[in-house]
Structure formats: C-alpha cells, structure tokens
CSV table of C-alpha atoms in Angstrom, one decimal:
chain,number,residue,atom,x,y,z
A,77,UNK,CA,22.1,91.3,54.0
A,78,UNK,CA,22.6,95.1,54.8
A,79,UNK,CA,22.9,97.0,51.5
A,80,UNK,CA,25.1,100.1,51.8
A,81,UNK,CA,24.2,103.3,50.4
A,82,UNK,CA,26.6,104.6,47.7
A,83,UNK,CA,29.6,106.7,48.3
A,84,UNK,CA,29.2,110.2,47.0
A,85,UNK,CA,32.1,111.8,45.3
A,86,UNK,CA,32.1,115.5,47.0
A,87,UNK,CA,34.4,116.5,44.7
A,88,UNK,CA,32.0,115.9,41.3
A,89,UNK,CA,29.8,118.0,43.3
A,90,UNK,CA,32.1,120.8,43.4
A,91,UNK,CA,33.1,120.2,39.9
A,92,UNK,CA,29.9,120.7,39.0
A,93,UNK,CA,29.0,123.8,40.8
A,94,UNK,CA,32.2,125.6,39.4
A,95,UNK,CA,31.2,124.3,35.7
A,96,UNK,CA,27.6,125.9,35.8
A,97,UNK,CA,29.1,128.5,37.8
A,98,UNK,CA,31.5,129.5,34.8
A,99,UNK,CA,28.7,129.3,31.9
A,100,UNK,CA,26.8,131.3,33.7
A,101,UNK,CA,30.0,133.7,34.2
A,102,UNK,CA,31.0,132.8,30.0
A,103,UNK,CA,27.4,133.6,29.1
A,104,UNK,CA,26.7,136.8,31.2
A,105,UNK,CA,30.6,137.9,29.6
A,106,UNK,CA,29.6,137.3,26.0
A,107,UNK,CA,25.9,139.5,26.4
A,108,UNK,CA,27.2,142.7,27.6
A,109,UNK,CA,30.2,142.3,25.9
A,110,UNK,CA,28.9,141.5,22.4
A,111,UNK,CA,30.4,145.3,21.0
A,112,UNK,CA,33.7,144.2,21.9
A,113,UNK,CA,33.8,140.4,21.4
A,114,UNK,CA,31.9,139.9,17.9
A,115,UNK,CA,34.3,142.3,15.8
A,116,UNK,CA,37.3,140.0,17.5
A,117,UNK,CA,35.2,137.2,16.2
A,118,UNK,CA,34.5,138.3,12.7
A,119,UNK,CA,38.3,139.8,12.2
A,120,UNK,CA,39.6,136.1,12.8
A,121,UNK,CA,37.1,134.2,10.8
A,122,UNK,CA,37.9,136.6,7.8
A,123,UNK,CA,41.6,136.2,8.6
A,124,UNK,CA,41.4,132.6,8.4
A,125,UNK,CA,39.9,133.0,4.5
A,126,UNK,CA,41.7,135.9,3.6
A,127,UNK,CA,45.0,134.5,4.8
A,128,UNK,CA,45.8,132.5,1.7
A,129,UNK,CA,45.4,135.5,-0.6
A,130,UNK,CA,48.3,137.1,1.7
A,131,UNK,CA,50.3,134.0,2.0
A,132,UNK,CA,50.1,134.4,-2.6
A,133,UNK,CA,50.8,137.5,-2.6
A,134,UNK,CA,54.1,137.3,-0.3
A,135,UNK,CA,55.5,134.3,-2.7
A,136,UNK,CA,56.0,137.4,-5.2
A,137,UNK,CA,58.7,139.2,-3.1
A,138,UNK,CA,55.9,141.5,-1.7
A,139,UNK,CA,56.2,142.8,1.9
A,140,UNK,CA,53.3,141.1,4.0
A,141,UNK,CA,52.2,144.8,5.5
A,142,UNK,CA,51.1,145.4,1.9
A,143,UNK,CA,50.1,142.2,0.7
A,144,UNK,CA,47.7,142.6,3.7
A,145,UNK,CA,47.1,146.1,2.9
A,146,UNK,CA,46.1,145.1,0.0
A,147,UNK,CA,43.7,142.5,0.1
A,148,UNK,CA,41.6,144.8,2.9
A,149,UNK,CA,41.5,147.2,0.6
A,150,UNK,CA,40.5,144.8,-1.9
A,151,UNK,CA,37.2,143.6,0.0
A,152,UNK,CA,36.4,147.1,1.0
A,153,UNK,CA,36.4,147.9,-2.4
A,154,UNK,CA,34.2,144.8,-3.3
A,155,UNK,CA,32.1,145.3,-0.7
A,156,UNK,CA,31.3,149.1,-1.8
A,157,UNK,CA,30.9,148.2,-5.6
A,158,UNK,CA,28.2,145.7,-4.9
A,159,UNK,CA,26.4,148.1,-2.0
A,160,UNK,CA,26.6,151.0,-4.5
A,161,UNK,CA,25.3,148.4,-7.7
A,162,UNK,CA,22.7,146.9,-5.6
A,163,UNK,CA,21.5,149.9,-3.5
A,164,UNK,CA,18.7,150.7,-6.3
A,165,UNK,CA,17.2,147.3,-6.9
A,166,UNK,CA,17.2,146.9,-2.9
A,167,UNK,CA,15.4,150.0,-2.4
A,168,UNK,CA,12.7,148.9,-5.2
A,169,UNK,CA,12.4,145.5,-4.0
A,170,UNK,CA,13.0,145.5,-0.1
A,171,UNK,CA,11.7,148.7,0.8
A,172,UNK,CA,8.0,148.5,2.8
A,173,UNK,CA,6.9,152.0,0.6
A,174,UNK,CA,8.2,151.1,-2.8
A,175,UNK,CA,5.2,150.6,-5.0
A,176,UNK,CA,6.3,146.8,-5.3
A,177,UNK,CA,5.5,146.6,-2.1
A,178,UNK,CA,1.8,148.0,-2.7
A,179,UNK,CA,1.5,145.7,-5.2
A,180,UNK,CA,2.1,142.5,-3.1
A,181,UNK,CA,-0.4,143.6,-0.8
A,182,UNK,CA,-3.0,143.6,-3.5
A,183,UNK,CA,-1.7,140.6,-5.0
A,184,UNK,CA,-1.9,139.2,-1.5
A,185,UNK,CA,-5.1,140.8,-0.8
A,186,UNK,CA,-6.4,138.7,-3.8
A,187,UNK,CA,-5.5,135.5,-2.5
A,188,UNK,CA,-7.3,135.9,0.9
A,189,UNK,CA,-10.1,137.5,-0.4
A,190,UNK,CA,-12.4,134.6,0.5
A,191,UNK,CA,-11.4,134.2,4.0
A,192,UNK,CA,-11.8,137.9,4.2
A,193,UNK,CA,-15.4,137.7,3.3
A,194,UNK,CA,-15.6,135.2,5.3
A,195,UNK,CA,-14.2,137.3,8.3
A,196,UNK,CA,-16.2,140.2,7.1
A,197,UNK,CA,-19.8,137.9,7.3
A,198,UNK,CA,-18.4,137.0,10.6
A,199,UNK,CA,-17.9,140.3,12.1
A,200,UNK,CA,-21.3,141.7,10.2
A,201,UNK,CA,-23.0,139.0,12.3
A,202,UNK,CA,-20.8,140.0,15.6
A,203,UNK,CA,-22.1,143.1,15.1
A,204,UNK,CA,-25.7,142.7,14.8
A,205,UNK,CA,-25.6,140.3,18.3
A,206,UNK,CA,-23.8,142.8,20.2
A,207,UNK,CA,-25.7,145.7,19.2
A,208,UNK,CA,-23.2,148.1,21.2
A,209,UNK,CA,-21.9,150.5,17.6
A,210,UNK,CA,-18.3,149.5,18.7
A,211,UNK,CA,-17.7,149.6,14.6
A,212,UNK,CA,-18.1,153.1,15.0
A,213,UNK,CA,-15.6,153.9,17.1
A,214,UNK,CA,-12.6,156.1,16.3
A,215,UNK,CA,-9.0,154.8,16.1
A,216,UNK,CA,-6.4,157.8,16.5
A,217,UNK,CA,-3.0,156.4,15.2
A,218,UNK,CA,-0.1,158.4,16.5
A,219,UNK,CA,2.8,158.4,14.1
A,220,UNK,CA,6.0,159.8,15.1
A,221,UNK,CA,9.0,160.3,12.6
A,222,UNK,CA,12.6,159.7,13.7
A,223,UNK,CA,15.4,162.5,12.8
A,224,UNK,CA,18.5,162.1,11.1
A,225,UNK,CA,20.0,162.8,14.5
A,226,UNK,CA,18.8,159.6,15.7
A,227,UNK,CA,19.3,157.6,12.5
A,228,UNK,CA,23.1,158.3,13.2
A,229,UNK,CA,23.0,158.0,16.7
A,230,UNK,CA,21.4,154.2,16.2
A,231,UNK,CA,24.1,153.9,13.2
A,232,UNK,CA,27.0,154.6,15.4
A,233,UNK,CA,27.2,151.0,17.1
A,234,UNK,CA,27.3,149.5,13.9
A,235,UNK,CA,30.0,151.9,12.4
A,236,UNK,CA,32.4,151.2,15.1
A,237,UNK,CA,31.9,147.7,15.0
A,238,UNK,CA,32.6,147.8,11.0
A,239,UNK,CA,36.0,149.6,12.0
A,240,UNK,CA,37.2,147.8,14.9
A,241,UNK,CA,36.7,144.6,12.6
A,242,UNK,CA,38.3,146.1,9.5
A,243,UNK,CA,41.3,147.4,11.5
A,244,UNK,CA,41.9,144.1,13.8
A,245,UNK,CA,42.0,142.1,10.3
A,246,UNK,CA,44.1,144.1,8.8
A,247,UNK,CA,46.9,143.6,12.0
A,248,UNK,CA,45.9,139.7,12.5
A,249,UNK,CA,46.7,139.7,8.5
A,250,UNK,CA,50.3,141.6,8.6
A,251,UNK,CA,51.3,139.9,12.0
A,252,UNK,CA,51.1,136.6,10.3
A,253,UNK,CA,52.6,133.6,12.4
A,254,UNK,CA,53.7,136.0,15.5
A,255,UNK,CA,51.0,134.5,17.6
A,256,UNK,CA,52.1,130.7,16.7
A,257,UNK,CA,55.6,131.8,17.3
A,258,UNK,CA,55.0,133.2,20.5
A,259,UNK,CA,53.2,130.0,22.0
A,260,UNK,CA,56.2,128.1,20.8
A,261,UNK,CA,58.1,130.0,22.7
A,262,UNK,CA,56.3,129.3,25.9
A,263,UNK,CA,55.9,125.4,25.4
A,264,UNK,CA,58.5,123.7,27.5
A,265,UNK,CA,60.1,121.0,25.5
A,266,UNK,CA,61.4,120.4,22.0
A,267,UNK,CA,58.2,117.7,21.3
A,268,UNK,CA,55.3,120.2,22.6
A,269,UNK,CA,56.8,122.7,20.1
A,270,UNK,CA,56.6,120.0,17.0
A,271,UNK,CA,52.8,119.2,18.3
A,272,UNK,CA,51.8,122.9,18.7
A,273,UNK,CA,53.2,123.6,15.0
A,274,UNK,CA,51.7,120.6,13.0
A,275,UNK,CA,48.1,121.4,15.0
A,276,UNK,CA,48.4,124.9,14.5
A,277,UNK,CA,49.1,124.3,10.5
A,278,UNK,CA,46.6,121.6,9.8
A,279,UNK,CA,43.8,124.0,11.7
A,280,UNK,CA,44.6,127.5,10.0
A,281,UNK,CA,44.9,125.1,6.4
A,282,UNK,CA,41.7,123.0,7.0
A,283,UNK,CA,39.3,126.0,8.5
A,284,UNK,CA,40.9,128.7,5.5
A,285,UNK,CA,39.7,125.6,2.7
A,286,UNK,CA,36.3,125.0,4.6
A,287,UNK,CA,35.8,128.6,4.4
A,288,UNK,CA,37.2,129.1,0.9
A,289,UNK,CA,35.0,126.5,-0.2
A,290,UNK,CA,31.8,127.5,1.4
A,291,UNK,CA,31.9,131.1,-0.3
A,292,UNK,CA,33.1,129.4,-3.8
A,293,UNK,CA,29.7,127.2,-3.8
A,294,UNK,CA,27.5,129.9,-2.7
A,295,UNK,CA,29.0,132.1,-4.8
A,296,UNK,CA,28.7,129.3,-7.8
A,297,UNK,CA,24.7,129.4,-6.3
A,298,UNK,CA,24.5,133.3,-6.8
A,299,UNK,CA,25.5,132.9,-10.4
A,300,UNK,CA,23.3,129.9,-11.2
A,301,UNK,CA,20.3,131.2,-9.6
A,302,UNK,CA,21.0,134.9,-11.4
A,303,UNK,CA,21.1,132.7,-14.7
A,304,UNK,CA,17.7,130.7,-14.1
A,305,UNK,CA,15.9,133.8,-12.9
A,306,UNK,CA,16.8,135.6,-16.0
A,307,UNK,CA,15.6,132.9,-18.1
A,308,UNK,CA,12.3,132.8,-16.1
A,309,UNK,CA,12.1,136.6,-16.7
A,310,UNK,CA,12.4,137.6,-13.7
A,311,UNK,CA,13.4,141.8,-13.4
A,312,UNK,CA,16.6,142.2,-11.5
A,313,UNK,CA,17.7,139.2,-11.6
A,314,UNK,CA,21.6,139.9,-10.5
A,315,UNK,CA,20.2,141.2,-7.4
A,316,UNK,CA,18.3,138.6,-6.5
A,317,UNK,CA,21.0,136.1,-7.4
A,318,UNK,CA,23.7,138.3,-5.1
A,319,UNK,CA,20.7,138.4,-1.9
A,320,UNK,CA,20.9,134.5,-2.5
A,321,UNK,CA,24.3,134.0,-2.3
A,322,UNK,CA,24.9,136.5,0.7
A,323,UNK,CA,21.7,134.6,2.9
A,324,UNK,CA,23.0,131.0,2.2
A,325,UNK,CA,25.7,131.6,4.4
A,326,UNK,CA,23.3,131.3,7.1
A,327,UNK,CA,22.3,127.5,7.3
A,328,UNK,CA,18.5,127.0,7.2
A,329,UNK,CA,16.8,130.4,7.9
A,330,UNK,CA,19.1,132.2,5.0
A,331,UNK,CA,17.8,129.7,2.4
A,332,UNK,CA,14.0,130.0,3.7
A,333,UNK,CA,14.7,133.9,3.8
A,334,UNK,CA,15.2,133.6,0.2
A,335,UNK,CA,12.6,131.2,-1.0
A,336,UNK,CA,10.2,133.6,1.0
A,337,UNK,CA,11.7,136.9,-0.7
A,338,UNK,CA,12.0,134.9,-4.2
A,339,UNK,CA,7.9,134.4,-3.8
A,340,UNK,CA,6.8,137.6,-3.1
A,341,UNK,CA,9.0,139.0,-5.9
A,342,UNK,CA,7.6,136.7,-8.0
A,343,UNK,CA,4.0,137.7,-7.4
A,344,UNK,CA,4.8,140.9,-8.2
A,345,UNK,CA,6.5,141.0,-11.3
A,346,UNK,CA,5.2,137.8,-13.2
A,347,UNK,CA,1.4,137.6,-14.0
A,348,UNK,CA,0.2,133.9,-14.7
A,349,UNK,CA,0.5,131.5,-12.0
A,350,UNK,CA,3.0,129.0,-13.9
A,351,UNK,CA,5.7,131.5,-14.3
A,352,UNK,CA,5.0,132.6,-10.0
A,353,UNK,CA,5.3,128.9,-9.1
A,354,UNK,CA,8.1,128.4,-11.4
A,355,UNK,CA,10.6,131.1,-9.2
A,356,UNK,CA,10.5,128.8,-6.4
A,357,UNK,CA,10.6,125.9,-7.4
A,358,UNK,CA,13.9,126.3,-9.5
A,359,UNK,CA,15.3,127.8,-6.2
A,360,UNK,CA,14.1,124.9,-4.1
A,361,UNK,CA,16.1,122.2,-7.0
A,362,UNK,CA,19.3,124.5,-6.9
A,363,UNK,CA,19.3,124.4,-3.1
A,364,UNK,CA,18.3,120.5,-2.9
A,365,UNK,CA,21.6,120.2,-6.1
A,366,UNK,CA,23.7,122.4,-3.6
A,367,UNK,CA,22.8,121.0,0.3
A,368,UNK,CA,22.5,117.4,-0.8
A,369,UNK,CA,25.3,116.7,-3.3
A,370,UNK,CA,27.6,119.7,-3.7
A,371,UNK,CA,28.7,120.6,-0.4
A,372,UNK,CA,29.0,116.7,0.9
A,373,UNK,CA,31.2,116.5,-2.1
A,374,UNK,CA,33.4,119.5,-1.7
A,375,UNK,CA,33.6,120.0,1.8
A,376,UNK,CA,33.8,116.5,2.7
A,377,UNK,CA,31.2,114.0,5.5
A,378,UNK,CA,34.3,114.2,7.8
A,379,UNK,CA,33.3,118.0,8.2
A,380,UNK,CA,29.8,117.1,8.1
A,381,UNK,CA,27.4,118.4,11.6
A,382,UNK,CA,25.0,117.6,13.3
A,383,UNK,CA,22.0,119.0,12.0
A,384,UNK,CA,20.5,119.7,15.9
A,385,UNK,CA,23.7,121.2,17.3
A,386,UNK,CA,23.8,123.4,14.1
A,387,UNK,CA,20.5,124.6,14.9
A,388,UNK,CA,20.8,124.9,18.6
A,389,UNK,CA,23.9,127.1,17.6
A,390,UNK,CA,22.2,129.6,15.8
A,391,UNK,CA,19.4,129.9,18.1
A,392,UNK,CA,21.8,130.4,21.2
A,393,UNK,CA,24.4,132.6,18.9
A,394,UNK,CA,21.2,135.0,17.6
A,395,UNK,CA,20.2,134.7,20.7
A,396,UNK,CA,22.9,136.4,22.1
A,397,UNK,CA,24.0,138.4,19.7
A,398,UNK,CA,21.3,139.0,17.4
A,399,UNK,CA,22.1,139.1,13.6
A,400,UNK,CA,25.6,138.7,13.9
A,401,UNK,CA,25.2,135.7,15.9
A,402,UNK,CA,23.7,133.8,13.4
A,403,UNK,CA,26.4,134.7,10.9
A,404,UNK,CA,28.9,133.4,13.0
A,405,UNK,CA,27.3,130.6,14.5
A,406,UNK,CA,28.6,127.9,12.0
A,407,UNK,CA,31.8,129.1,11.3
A,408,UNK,CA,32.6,128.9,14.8
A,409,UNK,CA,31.0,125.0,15.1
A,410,UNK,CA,33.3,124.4,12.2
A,411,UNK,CA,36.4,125.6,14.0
A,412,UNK,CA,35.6,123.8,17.0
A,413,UNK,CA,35.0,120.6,15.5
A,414,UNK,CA,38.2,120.9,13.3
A,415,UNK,CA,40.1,121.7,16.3
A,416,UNK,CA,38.2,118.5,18.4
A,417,UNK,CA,39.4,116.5,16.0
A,418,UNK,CA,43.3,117.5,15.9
A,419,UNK,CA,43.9,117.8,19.6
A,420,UNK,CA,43.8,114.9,21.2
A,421,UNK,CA,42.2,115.1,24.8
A,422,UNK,CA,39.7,113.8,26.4
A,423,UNK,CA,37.3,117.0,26.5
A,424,UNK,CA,37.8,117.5,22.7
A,425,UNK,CA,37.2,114.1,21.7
A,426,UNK,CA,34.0,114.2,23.2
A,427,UNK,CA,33.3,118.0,21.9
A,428,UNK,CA,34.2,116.4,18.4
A,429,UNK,CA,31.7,113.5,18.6
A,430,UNK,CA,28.8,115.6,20.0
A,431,UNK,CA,28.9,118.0,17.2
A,432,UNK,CA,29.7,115.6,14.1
A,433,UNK,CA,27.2,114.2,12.1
C-alpha cells in the first residue's frame, strides 16, 4: 500500500505569514511610539478607577464637566501633597550622597570584610608572582557634571507625557458613555446593540472594582506596614510605608524592591542585629497575609493569573517601554482577561484560558 503524503493547507501558510507579519508591525508600532501610546494607556486605566467617583458625584445634580473637573484636580492635589511631604525623607533615604548612604557602605563594608581580606591576601600574592608594579599605576577618573540645561531638556519627555495623560483623562472622564453610544449606533440590529451594552457595562464595572480594590489593599498594606515599622522603631516610618504601597502595584519586582530598600534602611538606622532582621521579616509576613489570603479573597480566583504570563508581561511591557511598562503590564492582563471572558468568540476564549490561573 502507497501511503500519500498529507495535503498542505496553503492558506494556514498565509495565515501565518500575515500574523507574524502583523506582530512584528504591532511591536515595531508600540517602540517608537511609546510617547504617544503610553499616556493613552495610563489616561484609560485611571478613567476606568476614577470613573466611579464621577459617576457619585453626578447622582448629586452636579454637571459631569465638573464632577470630572473635580476629581483631576482632586488627584493632582493628592499627588503634590504627598511629593511635597515625602520629598525630604526621600532625599535622606534614596539619595546615593546623603550621609545614610555613607553609612550603608560602611555597614556593608563590615559585613564583607572577611572576603575582602581574603581578596586583599589574594591580590598581595598576585602581585608578588607577577612582579610587573601594575599596583602602582595611576587611574585618572574623568568626572563630568550635567547642567540644569540638560536636566530640563531630559525632563521634558516626561512632562509632556504627565500632561497629555492628565488632559486625555480629564476628557475620557467628562465624555462619559459617548464612546459606548457611538458604537451603538454603528451596530446593525436591535440584538448587537443589547450585547454591546451589557459587555460594555459588566467590563467598565468589573475592571473599575478590580482596580478599586487593588489600590484599597495596597493602600491598607501602606498603613499596616507604616504602623509595624514605627513600632520596630524605625525613623520615617510614613515614608517607608507610602514607598511600599506605591511599589506593590508592580507584581513581584515592586515587593522585592521594597524588601531590598526596607534592609538597607534598616542597617542604617537600627544597631543590634535583632531589631535589622526584624524590618524584614515583618515585611515578608504582611506580604505573605496580603499575596496569599487578602487579594484571593477580595479580588476573587475567577480573576486570578497565571503567574508565567504575568511575568512574561512585565518583562515584554518594561521591555518596551521601560518603567512605565511595568506599571501597566498587569492592568492591561486584567482587562484582557476580563474582556476574554465576556465576549464570547473563539479567539477570546482561548486568550482567556491562556492567561487565567
């Protein structure tokens, strides 16, 4: 018997070719266009928390223009309060110069100062073999000083960006539903109308209360973790409970940012080696309390992801976009598996049981 080869499908072929050929295209898109695109980004993930505040504030007669005016204002407000509180204790505390600084290098210094005498014997003996006096040798270190002219001109990217997003939420908060109505508009029939709607509602409500949540439990950590550290005696102790709060937004590398940042400040300021363990360790249970119990129970399994997508997503977002990336990597997983699970297609459904846990 005569087997036949198997039939290729030239079309899957082609499919193929024009799905790489449109990452690529998405990809190279998203690089050079990460000024213009991450502001659009940011504006809609704060609309989608903010919008409830606006949605309150318009049940008491008040014209949506300024409800919206007035929660922006609101955060900017916020946001300069806590900049102009904690500009002091981040200057002492995150600056490479302050003197805190100096002393974690000799606190360090003390902790490797037997491998450095080991090094030292090591290079002593190096020395004597080689014979050649390259110990004596001169270094010349160069050290050039950057003007305020180029402070500013690095700063401006970063000031456009902050206006472009404050401005664009400020519109997508005041237009409201004019987007939704819009697409209603366009949809054909009576029933693709009534779909659009209830999808459109159960998105906007379920992201706004995954995001609402998210900030109300790290903001609940912040608090805690101020409270403990204060206890423990540990000096500027609201600062480090804000820095907490602010860097467990980002999943894994915010919360081993802080553990990092909450050791070296505790070999600074405490002096027995209890009281330096004990910074740590209280942050490592209120993290273990807040990733293993709190959030399953408040934000639900159903919303639950899969821990390797999430990573891969904030390597390829901060990949891309650096910082910001990482910031909005989740967030947009979340909306993407919240919307995989309320439209029903083929695609989605499979989008929705890659990234679910």
């Amino acid at each position: 018997m005569s087997s036949e080869p198997p039939v290729v499908n030239p079309l899957r072929g082609i499919r193929v070719s024009l799905f790489l050929m449109a990452a690529v295209a998405v990809g190279a898109a998203l690089w050079f266009g990460k000024q213009l695109f991450l502001p659009i980004v940011l504006a809609v993930l704060l609309t989608l928390l903010l919008t409830p505040a606006v949605d309150f504030a318009e049940r008491f007669w008040m014209p949506r223009w300024l409800g919206s005016l007035i929660v922006v204002v609101a955060l900017l407000a916020g946001a300069a309060a806590a900049a102009t509180q904690l500009a002091a204790p981040a200057q002492q505390w995150l600056n490479p110069k302050s003197t805190e600084f100096r002393k974690l290098e000799s606190r360090i210094r003390e902790l490797l100062a037997p491998l450095s005498d080991l090094q030292g014997a090591q290079e002593r003996m190096a020395g004597v073999a080689d014979g050649d006096g390259a110990g004596s040798r001169k270094r010349e270190v160069v050290v050039e000083r950057a003007g305020s002219l180029s402070v500013l001109r690095s700063a401006q990217p970063l000031m456009a960006g902050v206006i472009s997003t404050v401005v664009l939420l400020y519109f997508l908060l005041a237009s409201g539903d004019l987007f939704l109505r819009k697409l209603i508009r366009v949809l054909p029939t009576l029933e693709d109308k009534k779909r659009a709607v209830g999808i459109a509602r159960t998105i906007q409500v379920e992201i706004g209360r995954y995001f609402l949540t998210i900030a109300t439990i790290n903001v609940g950590l912040a608090v805690v973790t101020a409270g403990v550290l204060t206890a423990l005696g540990m000096p500027s102790a609201v600062f480090w409970g804000v820095l907490v709060g602010l860097l467990n937004f980002v999943p894994y590398a915010g919360p081993g940012a802080s553990l990092v940042l909450l050791t070296a400040g505790a070999l600074i300021s405490m002096d027995d080696w209890v009281s330096i363990s004990a910074v740590p360790l209280s942050y490592f249970v209120l993290t273990l309390i807040e990733g293993q119990f709190l959030q399953p129970l408040l934000v639900g399994r159903r919303l639950r992801l899969n821990v390797v997508v999430t990573f891969l997503s904030i390597v390829f977002w901060g990949w891309l976009w650096g910082l910001g990336g990482i910031i909005v990597a989740v967030p947009i997983l979340v909306v993407l598996k919240i919307c995989a699970d309320h439209v029903e297609t083929e695609p989605m459904n499979a989008i929705g049981e890659l990234v679910s846990q």
